[in-house]
PDB file of C-alpha atoms in Angstrom:
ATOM      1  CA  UNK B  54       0.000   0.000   0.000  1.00  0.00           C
ATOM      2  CA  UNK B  55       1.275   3.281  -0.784  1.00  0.00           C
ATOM      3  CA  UNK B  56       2.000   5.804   1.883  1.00  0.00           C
ATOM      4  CA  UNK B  57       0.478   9.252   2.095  1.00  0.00           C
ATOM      5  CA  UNK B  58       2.312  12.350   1.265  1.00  0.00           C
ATOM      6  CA  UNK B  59       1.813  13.741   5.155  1.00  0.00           C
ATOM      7  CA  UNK B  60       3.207  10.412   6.095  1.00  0.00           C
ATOM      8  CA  UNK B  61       5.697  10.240   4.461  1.00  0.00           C
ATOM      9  CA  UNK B  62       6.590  13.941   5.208  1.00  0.00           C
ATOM     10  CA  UNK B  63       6.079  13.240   9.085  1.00  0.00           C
ATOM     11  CA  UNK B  64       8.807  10.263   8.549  1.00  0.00           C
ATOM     12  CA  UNK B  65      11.333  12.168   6.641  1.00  0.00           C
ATOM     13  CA  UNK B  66      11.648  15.607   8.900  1.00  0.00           C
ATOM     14  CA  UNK B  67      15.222  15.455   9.783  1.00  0.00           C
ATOM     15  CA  UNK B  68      16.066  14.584   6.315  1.00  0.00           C
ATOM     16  CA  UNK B  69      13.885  17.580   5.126  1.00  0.00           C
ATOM     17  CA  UNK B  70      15.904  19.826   7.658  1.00  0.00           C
ATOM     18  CA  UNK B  71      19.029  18.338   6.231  1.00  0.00           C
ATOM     19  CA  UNK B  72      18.534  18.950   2.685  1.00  0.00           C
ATOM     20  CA  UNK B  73      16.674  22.641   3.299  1.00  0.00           C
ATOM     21  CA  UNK B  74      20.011  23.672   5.387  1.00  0.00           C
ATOM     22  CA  UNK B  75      21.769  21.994   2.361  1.00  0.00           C
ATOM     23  CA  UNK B  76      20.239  25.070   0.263  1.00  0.00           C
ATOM     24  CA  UNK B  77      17.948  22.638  -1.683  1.00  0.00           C
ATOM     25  CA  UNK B  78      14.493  24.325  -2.661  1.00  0.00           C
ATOM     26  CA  UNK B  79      10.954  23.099  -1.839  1.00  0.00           C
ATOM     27  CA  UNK B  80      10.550  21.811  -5.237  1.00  0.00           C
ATOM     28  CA  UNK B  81      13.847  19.989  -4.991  1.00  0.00           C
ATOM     29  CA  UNK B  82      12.866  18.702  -1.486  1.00  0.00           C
ATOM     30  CA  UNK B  83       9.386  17.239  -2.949  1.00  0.00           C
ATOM     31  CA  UNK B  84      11.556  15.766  -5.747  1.00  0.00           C
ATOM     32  CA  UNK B  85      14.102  13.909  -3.189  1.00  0.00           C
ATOM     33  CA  UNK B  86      10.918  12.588  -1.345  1.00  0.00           C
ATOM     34  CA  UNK B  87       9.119  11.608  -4.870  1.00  0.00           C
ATOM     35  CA  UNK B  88       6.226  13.877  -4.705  1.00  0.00           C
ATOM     36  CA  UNK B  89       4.949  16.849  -6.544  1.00  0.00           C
ATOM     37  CA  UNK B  90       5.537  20.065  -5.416  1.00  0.00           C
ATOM     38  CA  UNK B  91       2.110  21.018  -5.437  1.00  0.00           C
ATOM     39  CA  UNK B  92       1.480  18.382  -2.782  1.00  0.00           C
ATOM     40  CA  UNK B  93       4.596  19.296  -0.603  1.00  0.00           C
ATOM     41  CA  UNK B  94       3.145  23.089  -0.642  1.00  0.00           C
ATOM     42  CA  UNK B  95      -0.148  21.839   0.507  1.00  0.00           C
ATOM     43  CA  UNK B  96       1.004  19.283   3.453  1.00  0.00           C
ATOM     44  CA  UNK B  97       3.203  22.360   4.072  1.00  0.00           C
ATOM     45  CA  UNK B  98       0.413  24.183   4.747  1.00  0.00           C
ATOM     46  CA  UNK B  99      -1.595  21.889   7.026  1.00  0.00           C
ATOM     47  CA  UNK B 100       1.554  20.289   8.990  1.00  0.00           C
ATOM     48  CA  UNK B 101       3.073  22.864  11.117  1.00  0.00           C
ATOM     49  CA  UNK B 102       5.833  20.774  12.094  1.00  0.00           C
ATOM     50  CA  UNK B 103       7.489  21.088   8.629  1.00  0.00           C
ATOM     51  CA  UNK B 104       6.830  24.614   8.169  1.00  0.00           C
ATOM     52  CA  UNK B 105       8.260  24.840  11.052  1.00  0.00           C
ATOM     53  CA  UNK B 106      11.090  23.524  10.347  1.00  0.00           C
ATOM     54  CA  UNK B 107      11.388  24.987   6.923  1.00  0.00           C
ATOM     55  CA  UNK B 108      10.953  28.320   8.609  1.00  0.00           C
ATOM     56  CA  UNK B 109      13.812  27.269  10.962  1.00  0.00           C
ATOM     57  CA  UNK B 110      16.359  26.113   7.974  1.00  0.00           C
ATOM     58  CA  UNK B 111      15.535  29.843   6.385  1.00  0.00           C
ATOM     59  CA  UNK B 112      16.182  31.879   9.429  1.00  0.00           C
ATOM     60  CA  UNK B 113      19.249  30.277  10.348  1.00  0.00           C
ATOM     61  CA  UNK B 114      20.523  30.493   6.772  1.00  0.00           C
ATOM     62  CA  UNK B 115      19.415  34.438   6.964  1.00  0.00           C
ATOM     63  CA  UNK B 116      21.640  34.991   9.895  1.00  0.00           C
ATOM     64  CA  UNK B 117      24.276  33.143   8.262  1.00  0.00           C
ATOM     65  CA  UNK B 118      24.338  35.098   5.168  1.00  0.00           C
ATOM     66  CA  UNK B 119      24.149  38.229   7.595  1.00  0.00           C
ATOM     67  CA  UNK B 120      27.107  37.142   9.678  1.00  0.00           C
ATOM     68  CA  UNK B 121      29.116  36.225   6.527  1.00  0.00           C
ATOM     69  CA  UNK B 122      28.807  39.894   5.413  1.00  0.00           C
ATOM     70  CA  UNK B 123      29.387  41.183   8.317  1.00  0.00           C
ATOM     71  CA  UNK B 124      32.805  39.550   8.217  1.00  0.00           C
ATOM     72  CA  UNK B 125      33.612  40.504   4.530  1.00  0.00           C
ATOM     73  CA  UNK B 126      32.767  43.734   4.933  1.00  0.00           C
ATOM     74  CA  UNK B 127      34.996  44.176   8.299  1.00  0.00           C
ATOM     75  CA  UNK B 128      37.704  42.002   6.275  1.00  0.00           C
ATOM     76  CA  UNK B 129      37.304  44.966   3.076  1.00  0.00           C
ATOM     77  CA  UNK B 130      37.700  47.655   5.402  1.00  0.00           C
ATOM     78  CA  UNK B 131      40.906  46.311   7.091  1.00  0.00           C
ATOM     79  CA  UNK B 132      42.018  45.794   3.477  1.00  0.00           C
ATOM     80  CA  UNK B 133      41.457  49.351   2.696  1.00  0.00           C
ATOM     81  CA  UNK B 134      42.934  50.319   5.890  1.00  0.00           C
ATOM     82  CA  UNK B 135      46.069  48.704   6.009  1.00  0.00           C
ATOM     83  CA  UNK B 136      46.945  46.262   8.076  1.00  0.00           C
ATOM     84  CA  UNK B 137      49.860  44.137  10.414  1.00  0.00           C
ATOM     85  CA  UNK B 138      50.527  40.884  11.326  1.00  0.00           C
ATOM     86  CA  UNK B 139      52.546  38.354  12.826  1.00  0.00           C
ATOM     87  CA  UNK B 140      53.742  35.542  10.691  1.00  0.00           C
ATOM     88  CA  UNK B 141      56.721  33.071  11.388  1.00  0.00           C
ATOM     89  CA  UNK B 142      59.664  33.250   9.458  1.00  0.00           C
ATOM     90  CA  UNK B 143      61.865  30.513   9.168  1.00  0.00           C
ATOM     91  CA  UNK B 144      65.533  31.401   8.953  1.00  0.00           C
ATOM     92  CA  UNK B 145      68.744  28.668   8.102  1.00  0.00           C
ATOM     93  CA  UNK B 146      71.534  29.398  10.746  1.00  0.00           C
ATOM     94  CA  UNK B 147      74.984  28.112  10.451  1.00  0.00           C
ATOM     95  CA  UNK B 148      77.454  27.664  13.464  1.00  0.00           C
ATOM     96  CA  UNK B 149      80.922  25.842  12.821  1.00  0.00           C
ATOM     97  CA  UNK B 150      84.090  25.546  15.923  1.00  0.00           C
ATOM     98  CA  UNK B 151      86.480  22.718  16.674  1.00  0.00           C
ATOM     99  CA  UNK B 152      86.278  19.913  18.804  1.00  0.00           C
ATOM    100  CA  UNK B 153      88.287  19.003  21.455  1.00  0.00           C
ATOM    101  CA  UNK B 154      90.951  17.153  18.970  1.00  0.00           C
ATOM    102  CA  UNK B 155      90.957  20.158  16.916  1.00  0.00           C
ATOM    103  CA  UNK B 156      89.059  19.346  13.957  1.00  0.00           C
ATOM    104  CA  UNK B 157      86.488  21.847  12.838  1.00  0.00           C
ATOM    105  CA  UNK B 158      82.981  20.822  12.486  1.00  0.00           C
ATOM    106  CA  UNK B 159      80.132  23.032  11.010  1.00  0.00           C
ATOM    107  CA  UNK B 160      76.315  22.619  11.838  1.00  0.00           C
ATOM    108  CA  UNK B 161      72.911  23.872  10.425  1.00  0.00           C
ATOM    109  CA  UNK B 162      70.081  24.787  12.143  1.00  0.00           C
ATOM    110  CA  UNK B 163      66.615  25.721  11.018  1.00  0.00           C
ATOM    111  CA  UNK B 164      65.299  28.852  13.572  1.00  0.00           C
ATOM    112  CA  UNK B 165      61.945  29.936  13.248  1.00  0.00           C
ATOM    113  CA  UNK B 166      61.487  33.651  14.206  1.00  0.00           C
ATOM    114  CA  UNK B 167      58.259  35.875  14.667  1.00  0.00           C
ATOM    115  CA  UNK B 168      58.302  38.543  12.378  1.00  0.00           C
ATOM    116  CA  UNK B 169      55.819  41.211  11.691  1.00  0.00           C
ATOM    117  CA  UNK B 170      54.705  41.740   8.136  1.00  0.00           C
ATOM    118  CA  UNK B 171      52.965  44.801   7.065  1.00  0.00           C
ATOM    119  CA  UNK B 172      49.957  44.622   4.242  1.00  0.00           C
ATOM    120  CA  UNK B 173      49.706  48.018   2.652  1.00  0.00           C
ATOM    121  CA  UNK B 174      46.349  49.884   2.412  1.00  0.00           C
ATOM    122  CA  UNK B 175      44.685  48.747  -0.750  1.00  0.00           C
ATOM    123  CA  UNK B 176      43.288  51.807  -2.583  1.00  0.00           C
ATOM    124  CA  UNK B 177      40.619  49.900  -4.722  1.00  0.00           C
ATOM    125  CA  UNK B 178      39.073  48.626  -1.973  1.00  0.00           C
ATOM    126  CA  UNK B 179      38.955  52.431   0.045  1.00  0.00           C
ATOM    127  CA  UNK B 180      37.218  53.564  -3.303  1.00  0.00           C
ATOM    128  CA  UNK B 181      35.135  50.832  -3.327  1.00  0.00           C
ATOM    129  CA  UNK B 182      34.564  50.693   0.798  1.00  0.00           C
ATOM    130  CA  UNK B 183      33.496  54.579   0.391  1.00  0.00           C
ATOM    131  CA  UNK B 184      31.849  54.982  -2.547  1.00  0.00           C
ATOM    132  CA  UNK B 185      29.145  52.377  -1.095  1.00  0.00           C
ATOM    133  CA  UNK B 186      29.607  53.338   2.573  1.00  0.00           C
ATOM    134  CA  UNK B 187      29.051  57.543   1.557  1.00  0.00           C
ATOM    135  CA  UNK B 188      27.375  57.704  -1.531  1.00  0.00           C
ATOM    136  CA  UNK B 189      26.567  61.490  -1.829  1.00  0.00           C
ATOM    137  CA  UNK B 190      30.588  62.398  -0.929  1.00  0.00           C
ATOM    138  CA  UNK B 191      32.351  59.732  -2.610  1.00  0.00           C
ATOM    139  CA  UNK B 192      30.127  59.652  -6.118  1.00  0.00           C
ATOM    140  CA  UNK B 193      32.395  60.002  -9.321  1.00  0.00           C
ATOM    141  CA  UNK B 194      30.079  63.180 -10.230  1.00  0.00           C
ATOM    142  CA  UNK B 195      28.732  64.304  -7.088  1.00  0.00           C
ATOM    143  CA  UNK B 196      26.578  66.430  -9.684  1.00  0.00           C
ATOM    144  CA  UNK B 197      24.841  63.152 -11.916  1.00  0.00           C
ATOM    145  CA  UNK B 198      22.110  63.292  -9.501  1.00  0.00           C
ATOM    146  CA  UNK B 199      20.987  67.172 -10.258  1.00  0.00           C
ATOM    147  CA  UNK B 200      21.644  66.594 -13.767  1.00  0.00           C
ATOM    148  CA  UNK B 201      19.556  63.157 -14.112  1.00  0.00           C
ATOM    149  CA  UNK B 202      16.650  65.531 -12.303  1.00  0.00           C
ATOM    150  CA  UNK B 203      17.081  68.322 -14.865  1.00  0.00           C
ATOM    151  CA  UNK B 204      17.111  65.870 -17.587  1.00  0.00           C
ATOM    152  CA  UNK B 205      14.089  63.957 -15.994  1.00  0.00           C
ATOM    153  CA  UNK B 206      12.087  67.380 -16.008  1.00  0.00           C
ATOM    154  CA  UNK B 207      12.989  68.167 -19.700  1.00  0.00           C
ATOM    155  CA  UNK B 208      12.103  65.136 -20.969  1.00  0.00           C
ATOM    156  CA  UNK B 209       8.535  65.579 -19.068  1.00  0.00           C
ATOM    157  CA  UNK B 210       8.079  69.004 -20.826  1.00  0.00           C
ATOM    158  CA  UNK B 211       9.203  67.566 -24.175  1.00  0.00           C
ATOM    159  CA  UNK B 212       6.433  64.971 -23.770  1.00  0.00           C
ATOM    160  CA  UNK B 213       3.551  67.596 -22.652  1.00  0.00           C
ATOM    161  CA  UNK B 214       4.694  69.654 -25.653  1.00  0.00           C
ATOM    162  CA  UNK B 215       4.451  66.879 -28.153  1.00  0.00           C
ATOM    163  CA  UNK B 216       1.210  66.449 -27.196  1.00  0.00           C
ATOM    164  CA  UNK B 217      -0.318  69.479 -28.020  1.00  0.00           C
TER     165      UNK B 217
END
């Protein structure tokens, strides 16, 4: 006997989590569980436990997305900034002497060392951190906007004219 799409559904939730966190869509979802689409959306609407758990998978991926730009955007600004760190350099050391018979003996050594390396400030990325960050002082034509207006009006009184 063949199992009803709510039943099947009701079986399946963790898998539905799974492959909605995975970034599958509905559609794809009713595809994996061989059903229609049509019928997902409508057990979606009458069992609350998967929309709830769809509505789970799209919040979290929401504040994912958010926290991932937060980071780029704090990672483009340290870019355009400038920035130091601390990176470990290794550095080949040799030391030679004599031995107690008076031969002379030579040795290599391998010496890591913490160094501080300096990334200059990036000027592509300032231009392109400001130009989105302050729009109306960083524009390339800090004027476009008044001309576009002007333009906009004359075009308006071109069209009233034609019309008489």
């Amino acid at each position: 006997m063949k199992k009803k799409a709510d039943e099947i559904i009701s079986e399946n939730l963790k898998t539905i989590e799974e492959l909605a966190l995975s970034g599958l869509t509905e559609a794809e979802i009713a595809s994996c569980l061989n059903m229609g689409y049509s019928t997902f959306r409508k057990v979606k609407k009458q069992n609350i436990a998967l929309a709830a758990v769809l509505k789970k998978c799209a919040n979290f991926k929401k504040d994912n997305l958010k926290s991932q730009i937060k980071e780029v955007e704090h990672s483009l600004f340290e870019r355009a900034k400038g920035y130091d760190y601390e990176a470990i350099q290794n550095i080949k050391v040799k030391s030679s002497g004599y031995d107690k018979n008076g031969k002379k003996w030579e040795k290599e050594e391998v010496k890591s060392i913490p160094t501080k390396v300096h990334v200059p400030a990036d000027i592509n990325a300032a231009k392109f951190f400001l130009v989105n960050a302050a729009k109306k002082k960083w524009q390339d034509n800090p004027n476009k906007i008044d001309i576009d207006k002007e333009n906009l009006k004359l075009r308006k009184q071109e069209l009233k004219n034609k019309e008489w």
